[in-house]
Structure formats: structure tokens, C-alpha cells
Short mmCIF file of N, CA, C and O and ligand atoms in Angstrom, two decimals:
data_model
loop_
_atom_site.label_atom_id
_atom_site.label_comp_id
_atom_site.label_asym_id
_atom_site.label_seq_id
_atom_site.Cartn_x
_atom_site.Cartn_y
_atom_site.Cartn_z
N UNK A 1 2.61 10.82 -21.05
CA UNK A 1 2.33 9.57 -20.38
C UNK A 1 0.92 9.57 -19.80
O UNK A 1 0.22 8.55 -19.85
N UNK A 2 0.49 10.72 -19.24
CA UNK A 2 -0.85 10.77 -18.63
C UNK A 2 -1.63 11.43 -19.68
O UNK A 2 -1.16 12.24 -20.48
N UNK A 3 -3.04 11.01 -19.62
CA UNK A 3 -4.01 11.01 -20.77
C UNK A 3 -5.74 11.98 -19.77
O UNK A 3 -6.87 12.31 -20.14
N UNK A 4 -4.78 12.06 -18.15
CA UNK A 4 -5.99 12.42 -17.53
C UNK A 4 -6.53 13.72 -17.57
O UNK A 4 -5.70 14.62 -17.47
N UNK A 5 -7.90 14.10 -17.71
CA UNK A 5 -8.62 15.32 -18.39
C UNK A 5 -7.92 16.29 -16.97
O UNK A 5 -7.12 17.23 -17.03
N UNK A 6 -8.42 15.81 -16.02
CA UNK A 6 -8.23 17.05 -15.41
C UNK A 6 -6.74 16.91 -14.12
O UNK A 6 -6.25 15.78 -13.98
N UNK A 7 -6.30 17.80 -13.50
CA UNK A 7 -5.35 17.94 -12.45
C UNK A 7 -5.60 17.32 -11.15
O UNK A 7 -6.35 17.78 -10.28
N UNK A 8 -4.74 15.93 -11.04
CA UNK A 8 -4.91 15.40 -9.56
C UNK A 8 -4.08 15.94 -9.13
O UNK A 8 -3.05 16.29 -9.72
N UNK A 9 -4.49 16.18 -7.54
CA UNK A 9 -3.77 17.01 -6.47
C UNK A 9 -2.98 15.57 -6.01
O UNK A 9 -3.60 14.63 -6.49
N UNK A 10 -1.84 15.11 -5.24
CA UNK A 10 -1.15 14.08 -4.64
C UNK A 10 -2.10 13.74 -3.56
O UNK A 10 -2.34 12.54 -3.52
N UNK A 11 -2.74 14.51 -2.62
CA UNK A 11 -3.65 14.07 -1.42
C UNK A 11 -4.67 12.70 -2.42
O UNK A 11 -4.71 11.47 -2.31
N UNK A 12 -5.43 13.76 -3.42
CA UNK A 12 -6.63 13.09 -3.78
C UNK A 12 -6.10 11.43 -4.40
O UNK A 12 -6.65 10.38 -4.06
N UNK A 13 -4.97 11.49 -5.32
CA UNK A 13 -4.04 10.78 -6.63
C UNK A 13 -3.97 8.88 -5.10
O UNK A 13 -4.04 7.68 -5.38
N UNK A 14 -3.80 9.64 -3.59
CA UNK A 14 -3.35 8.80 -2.91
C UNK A 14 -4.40 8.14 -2.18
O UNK A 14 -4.42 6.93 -1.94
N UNK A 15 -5.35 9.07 -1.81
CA UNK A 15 -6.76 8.57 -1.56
C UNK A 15 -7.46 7.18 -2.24
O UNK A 15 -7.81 6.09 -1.77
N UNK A 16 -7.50 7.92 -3.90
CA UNK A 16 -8.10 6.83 -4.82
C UNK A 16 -6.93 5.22 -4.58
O UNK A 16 -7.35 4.07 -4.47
N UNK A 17 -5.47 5.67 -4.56
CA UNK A 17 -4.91 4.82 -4.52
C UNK A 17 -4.73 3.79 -3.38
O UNK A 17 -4.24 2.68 -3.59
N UNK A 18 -5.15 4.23 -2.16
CA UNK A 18 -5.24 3.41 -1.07
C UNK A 18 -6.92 2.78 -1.61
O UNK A 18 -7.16 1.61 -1.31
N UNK A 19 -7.48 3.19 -2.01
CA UNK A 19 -8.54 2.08 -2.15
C UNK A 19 -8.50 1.41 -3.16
O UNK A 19 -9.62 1.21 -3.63
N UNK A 20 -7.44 0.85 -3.88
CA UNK A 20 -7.30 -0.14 -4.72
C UNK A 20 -7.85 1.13 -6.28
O UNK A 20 -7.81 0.71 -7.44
N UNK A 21 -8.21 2.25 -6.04
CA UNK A 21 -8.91 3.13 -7.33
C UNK A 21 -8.01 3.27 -8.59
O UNK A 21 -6.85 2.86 -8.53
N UNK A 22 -8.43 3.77 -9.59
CA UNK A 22 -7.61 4.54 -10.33
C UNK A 22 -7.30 5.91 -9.78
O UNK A 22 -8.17 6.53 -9.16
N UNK A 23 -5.92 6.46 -10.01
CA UNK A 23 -5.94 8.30 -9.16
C UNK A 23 -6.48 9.06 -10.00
O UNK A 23 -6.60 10.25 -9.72
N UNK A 24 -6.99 8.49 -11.40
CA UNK A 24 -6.98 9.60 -12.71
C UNK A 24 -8.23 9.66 -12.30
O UNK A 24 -8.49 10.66 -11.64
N UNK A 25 -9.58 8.48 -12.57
CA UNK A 25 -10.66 9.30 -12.85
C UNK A 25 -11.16 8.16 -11.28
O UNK A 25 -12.31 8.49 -10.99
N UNK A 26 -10.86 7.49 -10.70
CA UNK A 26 -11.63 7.33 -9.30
C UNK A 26 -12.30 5.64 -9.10
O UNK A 26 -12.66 4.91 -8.18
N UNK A 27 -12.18 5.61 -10.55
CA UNK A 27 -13.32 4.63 -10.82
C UNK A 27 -13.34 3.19 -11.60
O UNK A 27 -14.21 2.37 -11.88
N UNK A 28 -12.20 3.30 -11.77
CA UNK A 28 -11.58 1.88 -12.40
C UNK A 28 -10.86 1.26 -11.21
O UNK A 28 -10.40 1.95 -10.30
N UNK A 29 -10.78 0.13 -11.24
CA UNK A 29 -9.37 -0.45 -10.36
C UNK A 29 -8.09 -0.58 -10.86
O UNK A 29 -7.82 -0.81 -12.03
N UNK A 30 -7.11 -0.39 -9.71
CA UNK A 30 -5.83 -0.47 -9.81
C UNK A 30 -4.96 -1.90 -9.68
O UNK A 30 -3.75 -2.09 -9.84
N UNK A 31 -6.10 -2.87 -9.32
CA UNK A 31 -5.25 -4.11 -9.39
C UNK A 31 -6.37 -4.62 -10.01
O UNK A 31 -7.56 -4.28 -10.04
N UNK A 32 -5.28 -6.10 -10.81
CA UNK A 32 -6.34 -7.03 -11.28
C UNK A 32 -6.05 -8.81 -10.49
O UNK A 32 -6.52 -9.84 -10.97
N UNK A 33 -5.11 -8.73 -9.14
CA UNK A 33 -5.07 -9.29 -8.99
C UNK A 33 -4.79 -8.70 -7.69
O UNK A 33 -5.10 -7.55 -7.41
N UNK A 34 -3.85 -9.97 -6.47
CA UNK A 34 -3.79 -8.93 -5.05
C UNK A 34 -3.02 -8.01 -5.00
O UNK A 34 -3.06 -6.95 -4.37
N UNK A 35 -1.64 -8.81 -6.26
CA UNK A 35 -0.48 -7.02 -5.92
C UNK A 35 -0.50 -7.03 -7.36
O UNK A 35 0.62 -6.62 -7.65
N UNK A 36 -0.98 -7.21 -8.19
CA UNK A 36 -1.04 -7.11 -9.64
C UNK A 36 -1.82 -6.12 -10.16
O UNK A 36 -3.05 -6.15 -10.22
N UNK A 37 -0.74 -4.76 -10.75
CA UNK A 37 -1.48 -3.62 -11.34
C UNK A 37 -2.31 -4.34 -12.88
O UNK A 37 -2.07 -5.38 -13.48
N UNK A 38 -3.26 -3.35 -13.10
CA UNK A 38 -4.12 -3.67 -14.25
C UNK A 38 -2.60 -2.87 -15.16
O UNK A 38 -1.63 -2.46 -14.52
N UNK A 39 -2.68 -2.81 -16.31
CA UNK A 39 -1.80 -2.17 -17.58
C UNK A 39 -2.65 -1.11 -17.97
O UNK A 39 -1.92 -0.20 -18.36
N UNK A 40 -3.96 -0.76 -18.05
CA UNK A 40 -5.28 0.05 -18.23
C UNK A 40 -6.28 0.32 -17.02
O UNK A 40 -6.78 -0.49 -16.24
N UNK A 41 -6.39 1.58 -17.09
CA UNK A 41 -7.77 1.67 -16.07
C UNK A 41 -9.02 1.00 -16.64
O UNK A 41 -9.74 1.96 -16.93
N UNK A 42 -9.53 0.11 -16.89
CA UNK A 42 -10.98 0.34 -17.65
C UNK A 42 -11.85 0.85 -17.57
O UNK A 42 -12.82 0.33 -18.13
N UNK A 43 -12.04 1.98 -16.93
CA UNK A 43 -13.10 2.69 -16.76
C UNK A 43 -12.34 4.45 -17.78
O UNK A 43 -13.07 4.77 -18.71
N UNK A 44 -11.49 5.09 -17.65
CA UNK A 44 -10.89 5.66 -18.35
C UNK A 44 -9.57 5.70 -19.22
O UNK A 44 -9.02 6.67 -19.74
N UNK A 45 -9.11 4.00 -19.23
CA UNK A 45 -7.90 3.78 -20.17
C UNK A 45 -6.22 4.56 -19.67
O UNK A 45 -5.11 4.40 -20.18
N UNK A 46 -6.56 5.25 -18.71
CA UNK A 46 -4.99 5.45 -18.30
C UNK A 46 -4.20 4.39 -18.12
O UNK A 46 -4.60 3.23 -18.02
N UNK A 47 -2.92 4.81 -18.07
CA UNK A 47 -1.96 3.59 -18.03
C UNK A 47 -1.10 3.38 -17.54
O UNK A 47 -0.10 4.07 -17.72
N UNK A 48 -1.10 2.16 -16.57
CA UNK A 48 -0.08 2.13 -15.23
C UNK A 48 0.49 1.12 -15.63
O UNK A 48 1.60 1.33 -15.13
N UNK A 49 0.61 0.10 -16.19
CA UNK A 49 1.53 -0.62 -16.83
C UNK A 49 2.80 -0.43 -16.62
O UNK A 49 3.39 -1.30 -15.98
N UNK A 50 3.41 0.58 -17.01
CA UNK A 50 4.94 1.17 -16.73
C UNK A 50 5.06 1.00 -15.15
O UNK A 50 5.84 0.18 -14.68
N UNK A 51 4.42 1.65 -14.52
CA UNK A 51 5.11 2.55 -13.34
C UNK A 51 5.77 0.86 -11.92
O UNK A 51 5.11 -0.16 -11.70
N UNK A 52 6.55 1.06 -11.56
CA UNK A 52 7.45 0.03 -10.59
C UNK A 52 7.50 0.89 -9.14
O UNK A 52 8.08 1.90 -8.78
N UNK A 53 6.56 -0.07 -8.50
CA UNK A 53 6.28 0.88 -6.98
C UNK A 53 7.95 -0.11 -5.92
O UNK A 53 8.50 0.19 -4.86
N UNK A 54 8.26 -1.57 -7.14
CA UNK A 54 9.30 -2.37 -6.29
C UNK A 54 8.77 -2.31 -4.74
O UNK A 54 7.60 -2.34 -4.37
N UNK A 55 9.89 -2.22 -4.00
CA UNK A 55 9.85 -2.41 -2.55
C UNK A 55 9.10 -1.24 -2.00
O UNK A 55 8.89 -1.30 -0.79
N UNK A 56 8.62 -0.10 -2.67
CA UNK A 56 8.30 0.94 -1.92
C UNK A 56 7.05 0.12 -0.91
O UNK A 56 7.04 0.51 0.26
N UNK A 57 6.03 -0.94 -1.26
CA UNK A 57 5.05 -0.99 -0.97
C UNK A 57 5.38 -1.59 0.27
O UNK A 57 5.01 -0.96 1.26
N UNK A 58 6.14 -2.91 0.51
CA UNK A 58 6.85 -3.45 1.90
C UNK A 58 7.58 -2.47 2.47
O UNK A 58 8.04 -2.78 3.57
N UNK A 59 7.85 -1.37 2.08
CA UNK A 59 8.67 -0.83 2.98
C UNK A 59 7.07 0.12 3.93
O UNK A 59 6.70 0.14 5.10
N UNK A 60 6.67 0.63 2.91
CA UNK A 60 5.27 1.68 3.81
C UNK A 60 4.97 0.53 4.52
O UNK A 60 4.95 0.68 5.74
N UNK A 61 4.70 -0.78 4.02
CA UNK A 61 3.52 -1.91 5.15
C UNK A 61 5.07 -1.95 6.33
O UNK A 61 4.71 -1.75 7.49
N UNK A 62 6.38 -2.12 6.22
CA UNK A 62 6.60 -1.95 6.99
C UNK A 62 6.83 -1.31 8.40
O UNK A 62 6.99 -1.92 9.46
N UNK A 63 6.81 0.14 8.18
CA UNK A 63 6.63 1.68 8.47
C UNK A 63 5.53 1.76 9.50
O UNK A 63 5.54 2.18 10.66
N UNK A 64 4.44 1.17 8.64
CA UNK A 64 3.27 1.23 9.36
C UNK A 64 2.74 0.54 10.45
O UNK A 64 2.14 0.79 11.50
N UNK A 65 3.24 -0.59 9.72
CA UNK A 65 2.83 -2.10 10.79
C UNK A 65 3.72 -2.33 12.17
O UNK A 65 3.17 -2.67 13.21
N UNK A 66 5.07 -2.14 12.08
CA UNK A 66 5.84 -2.36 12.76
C UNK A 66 6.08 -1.27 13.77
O UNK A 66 6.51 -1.50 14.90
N UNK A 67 5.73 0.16 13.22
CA UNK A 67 6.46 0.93 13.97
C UNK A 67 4.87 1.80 14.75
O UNK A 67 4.82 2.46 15.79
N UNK A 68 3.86 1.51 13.87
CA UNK A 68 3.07 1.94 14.45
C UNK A 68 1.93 0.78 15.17
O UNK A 68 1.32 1.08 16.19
N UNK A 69 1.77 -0.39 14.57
CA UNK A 69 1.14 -0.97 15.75
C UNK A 69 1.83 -2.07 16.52
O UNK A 69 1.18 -2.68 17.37
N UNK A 70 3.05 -2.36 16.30
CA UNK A 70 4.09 -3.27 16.97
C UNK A 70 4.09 -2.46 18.70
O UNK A 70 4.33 -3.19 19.66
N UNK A 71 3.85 -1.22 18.91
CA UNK A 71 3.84 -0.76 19.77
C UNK A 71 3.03 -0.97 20.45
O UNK A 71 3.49 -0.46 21.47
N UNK A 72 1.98 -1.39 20.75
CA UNK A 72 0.49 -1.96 21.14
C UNK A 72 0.69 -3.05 21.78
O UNK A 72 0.31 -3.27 22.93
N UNK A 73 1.34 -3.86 21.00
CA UNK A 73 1.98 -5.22 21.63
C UNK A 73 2.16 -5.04 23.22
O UNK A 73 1.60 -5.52 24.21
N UNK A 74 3.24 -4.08 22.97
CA UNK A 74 4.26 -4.08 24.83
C UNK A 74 3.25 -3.51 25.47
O UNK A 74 3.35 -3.65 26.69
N UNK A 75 1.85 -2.64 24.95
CA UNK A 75 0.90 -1.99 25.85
C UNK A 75 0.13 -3.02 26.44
O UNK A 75 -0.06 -3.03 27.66
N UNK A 76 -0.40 -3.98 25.60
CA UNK A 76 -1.37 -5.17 26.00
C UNK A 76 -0.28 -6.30 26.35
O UNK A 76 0.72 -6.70 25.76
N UNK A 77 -1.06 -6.74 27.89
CA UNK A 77 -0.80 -7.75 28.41
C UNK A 77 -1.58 -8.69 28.78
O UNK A 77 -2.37 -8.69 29.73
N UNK A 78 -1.26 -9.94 27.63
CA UNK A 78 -2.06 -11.00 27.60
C UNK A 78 -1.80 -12.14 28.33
O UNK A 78 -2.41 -13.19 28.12
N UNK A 79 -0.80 -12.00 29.31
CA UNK A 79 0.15 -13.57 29.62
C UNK A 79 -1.27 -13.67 31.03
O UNK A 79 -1.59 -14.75 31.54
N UNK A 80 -1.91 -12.35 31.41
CA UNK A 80 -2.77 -13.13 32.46
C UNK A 80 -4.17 -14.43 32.23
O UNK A 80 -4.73 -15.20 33.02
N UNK A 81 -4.30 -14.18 30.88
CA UNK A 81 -5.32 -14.98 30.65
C UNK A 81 -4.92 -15.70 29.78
O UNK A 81 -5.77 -16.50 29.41
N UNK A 82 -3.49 -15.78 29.02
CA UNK A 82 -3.37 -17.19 28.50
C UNK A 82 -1.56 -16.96 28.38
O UNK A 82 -0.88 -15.94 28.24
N UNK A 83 -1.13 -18.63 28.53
CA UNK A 83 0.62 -19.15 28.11
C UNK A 83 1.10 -17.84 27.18
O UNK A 83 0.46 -16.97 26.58
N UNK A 84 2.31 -18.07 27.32
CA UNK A 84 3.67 -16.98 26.43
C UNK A 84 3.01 -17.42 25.30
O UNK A 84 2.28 -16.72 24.60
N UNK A 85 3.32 -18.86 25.09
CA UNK A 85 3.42 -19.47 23.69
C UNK A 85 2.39 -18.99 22.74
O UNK A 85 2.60 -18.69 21.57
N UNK A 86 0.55 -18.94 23.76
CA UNK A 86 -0.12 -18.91 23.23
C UNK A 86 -0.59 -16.91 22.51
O UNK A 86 -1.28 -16.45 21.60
N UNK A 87 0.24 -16.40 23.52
CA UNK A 87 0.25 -14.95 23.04
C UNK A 87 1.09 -14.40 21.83
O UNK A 87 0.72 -13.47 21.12
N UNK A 88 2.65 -15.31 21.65
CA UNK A 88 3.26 -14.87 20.63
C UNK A 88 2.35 -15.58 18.97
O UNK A 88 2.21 -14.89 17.96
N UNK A 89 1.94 -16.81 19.08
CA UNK A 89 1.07 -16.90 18.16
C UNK A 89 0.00 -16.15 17.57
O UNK A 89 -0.30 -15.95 16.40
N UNK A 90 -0.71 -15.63 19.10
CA UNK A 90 -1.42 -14.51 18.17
C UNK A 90 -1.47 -13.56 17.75
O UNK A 90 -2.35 -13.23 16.95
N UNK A 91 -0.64 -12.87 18.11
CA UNK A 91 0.18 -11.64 17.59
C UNK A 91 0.88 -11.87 16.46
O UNK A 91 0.80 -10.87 15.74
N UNK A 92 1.77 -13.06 15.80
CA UNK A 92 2.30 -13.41 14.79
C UNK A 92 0.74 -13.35 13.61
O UNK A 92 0.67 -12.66 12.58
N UNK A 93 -0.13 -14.08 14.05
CA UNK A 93 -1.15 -14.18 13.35
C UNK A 93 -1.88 -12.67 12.95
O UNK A 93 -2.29 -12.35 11.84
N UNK A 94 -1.92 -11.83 14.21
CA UNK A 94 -2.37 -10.54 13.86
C UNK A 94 -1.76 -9.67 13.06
O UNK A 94 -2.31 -8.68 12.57
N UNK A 95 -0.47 -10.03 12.86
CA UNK A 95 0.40 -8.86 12.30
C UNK A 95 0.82 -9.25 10.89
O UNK A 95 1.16 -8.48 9.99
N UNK A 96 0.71 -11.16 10.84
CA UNK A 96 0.66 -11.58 9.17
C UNK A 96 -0.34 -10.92 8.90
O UNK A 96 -0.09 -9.95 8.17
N UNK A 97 -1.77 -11.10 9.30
CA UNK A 97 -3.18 -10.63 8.64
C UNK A 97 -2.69 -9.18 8.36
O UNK A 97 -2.30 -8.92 7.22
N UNK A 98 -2.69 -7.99 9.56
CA UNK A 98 -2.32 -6.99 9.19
C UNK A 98 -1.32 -6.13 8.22
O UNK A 98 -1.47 -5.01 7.74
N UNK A 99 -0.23 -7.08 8.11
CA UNK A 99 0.42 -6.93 6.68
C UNK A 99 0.11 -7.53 5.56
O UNK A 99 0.51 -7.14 4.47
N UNK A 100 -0.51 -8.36 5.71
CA UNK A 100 -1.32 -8.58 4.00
C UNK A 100 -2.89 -8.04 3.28
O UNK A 100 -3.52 -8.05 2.23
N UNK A 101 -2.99 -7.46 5.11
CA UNK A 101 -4.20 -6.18 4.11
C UNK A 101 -3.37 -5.13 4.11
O UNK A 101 -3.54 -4.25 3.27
N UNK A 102 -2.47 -5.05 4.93
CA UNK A 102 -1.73 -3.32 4.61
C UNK A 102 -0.99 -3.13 3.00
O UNK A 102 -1.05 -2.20 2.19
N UNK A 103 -0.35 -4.34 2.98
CA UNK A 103 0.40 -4.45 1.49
C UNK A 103 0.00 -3.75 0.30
O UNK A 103 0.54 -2.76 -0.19
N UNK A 104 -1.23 -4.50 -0.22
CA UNK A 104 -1.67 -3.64 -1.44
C UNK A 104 -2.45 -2.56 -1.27
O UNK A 104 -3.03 -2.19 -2.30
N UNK A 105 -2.68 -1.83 -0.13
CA UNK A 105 -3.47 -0.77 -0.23
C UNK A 105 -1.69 0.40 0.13
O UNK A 105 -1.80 1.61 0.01
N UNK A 106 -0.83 0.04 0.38
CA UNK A 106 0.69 0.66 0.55
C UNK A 106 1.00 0.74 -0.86
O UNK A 106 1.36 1.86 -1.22
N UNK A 107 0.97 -0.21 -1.81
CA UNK A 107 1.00 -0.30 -3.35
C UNK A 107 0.52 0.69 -4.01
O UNK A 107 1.17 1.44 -4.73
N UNK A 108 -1.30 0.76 -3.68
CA UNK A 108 -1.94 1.64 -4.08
C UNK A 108 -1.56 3.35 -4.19
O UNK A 108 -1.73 4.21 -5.05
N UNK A 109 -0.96 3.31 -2.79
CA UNK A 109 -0.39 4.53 -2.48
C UNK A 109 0.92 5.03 -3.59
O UNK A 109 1.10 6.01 -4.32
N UNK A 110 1.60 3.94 -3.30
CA UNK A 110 3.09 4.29 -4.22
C UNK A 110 2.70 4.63 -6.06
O UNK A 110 3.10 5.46 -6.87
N UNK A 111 1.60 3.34 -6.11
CA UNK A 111 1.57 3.75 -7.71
C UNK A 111 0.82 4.95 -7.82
O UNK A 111 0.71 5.18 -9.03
N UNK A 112 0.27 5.80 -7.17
CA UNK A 112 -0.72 6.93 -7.08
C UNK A 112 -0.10 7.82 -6.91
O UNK A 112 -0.56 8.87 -7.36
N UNK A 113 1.08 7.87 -6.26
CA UNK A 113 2.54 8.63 -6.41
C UNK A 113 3.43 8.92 -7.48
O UNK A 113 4.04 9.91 -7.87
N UNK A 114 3.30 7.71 -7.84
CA UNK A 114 4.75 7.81 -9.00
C UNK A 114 3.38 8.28 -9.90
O UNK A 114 3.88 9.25 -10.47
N UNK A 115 2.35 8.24 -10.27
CA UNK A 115 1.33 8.19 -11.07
C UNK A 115 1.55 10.00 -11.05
O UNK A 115 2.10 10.59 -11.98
N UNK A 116 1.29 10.35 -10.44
CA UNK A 116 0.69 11.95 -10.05
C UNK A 116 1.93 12.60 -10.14
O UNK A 116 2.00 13.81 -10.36
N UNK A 117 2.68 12.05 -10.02
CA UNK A 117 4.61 12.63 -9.57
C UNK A 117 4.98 12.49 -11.38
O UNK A 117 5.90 12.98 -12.04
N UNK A 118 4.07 11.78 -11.68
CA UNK A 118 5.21 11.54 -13.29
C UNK A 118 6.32 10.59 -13.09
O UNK A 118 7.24 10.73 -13.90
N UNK A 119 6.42 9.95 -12.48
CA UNK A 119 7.64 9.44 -12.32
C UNK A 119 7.89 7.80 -12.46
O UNK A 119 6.97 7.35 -11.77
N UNK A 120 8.53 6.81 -12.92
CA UNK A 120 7.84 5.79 -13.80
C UNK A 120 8.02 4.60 -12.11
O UNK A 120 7.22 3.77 -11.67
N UNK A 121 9.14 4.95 -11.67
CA UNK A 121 9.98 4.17 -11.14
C UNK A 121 11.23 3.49 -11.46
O UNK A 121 12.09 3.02 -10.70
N UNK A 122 11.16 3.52 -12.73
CA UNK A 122 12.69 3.20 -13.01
C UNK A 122 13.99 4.03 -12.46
O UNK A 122 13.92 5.00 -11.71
N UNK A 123 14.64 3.72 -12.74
CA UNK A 123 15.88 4.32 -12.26
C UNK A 123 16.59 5.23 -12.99
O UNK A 123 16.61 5.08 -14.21
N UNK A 124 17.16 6.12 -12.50
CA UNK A 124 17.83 7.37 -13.24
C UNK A 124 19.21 7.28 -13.26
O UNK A 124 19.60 6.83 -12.18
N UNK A 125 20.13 7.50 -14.02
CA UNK A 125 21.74 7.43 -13.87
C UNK A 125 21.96 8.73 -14.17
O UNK A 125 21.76 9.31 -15.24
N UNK A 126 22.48 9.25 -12.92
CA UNK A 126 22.85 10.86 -12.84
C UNK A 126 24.48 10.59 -12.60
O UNK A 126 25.05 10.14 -11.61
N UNK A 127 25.10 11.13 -14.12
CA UNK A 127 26.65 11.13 -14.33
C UNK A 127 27.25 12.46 -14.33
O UNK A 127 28.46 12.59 -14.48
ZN1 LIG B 1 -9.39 5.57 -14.45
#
């Protein structure tokens, strides 16, 4: 399935993949759209086409977003300088923004996983 010359380590495979990279050679992109994998690297032709990251990617943006900066929230207190109303809005607003940049770079991660792991994402039936 992999065509890549040399041995990605999982650290490096996840690196390239949080920046939207290819994990094989660094230098192609991994999307051709916002959550849309390319089928080819074009820069070295590997091929991610197959691999199904599914929910893994909402679940990391969840993980991350919620459990690590949802906590920040109860630290900052905004009600002295402006309404309830006007604080839960912006926090709703901060945390849409923050999960829709967290999303595909969580993607990146998963397909850089299953990429380096060998592993397609499909499902296995162990009888
Ligand atoms: Zn590549």
C-alpha cells in the first residue's frame, strides 16, 4: 500500500499531518479541500484515497477543545465588563472558530496514523 522510500517514525508521519502535509515525503498536501483528502500526494504520488479517519477527527477536535480549553471558560470572568448574554455568545463564537480550525488539522493527524500504522480504517470482523 505504501510506495514511501524511506521509514516514517509516527511522531514525524503526525507532525507532517497536523499541517495539512503529506507524512510520506512532507511536501505535498493532504487535503484538497477543508476536510477533503487528496487520493494522491502530488508531490510524491502516495496514496491516501483509501484510508477513513470517520469520526476519529471530531472526536480528537473534541478531546481537545472541550476538555482542554472549555476549562478557561470557568477561569475567565467576563460578566464584569459585559451582560451573561453577551459572554455566552462569545465563547460560542470562540469555540465554533476553534473547532473548525482544530478539525482538519485532528484529520491530518488521524490520516498520518492510519497512514504510518498501515491501517486503512475500515473495519475488521474478528470471528
Ligand atoms: Zn508526498
Amino acid at each position: 500500500m505504501t510506495s514511501c522510500p524511506e521509514e516514517i517514525t509516527l511522531r514525524k508521519a503526525a507532525e507532517r499531518g497536523v499541517l495539512g502535509r503529506c507524512p510520506c515525503c512532507g511536501k505535498g498536501v493532504l487535503f484538497a479541500r477543508y476536510l477533503k483528502q487528496v487520493d494522491n500526494c502530488a508531490a510524491c504520488g502516495e496514496q491516501f484515497g483509501g484510508l477513513r479517519a470517520d469520526d476519529a477527527a471530531p472526536w480528537l477536535t473534541i478531546i481537545v477543545v472541550g476538555h482542554i480549553f472549555l476549562p478557561l471558560v470557568f477561569m475567565v470572568d467576563l460578566t464584569s465588563i459585559m451582560p451573561v448574554w453577551a459572554e455566552l455568545t462569545l465563547w460560542s463564537a470562540v469555540f465554533t472558530l476553534l473547532s473548525l480550525v482544530m478539525l482538519p488539522r485532528a484529520k491530518g493527524v488521524m490520516l498520518a496514523v492510519l497512514w504510518q500504522t498501515r491501517a486503512t480504517g475500515e473495519p475488521t470482523i474478528v470471528s
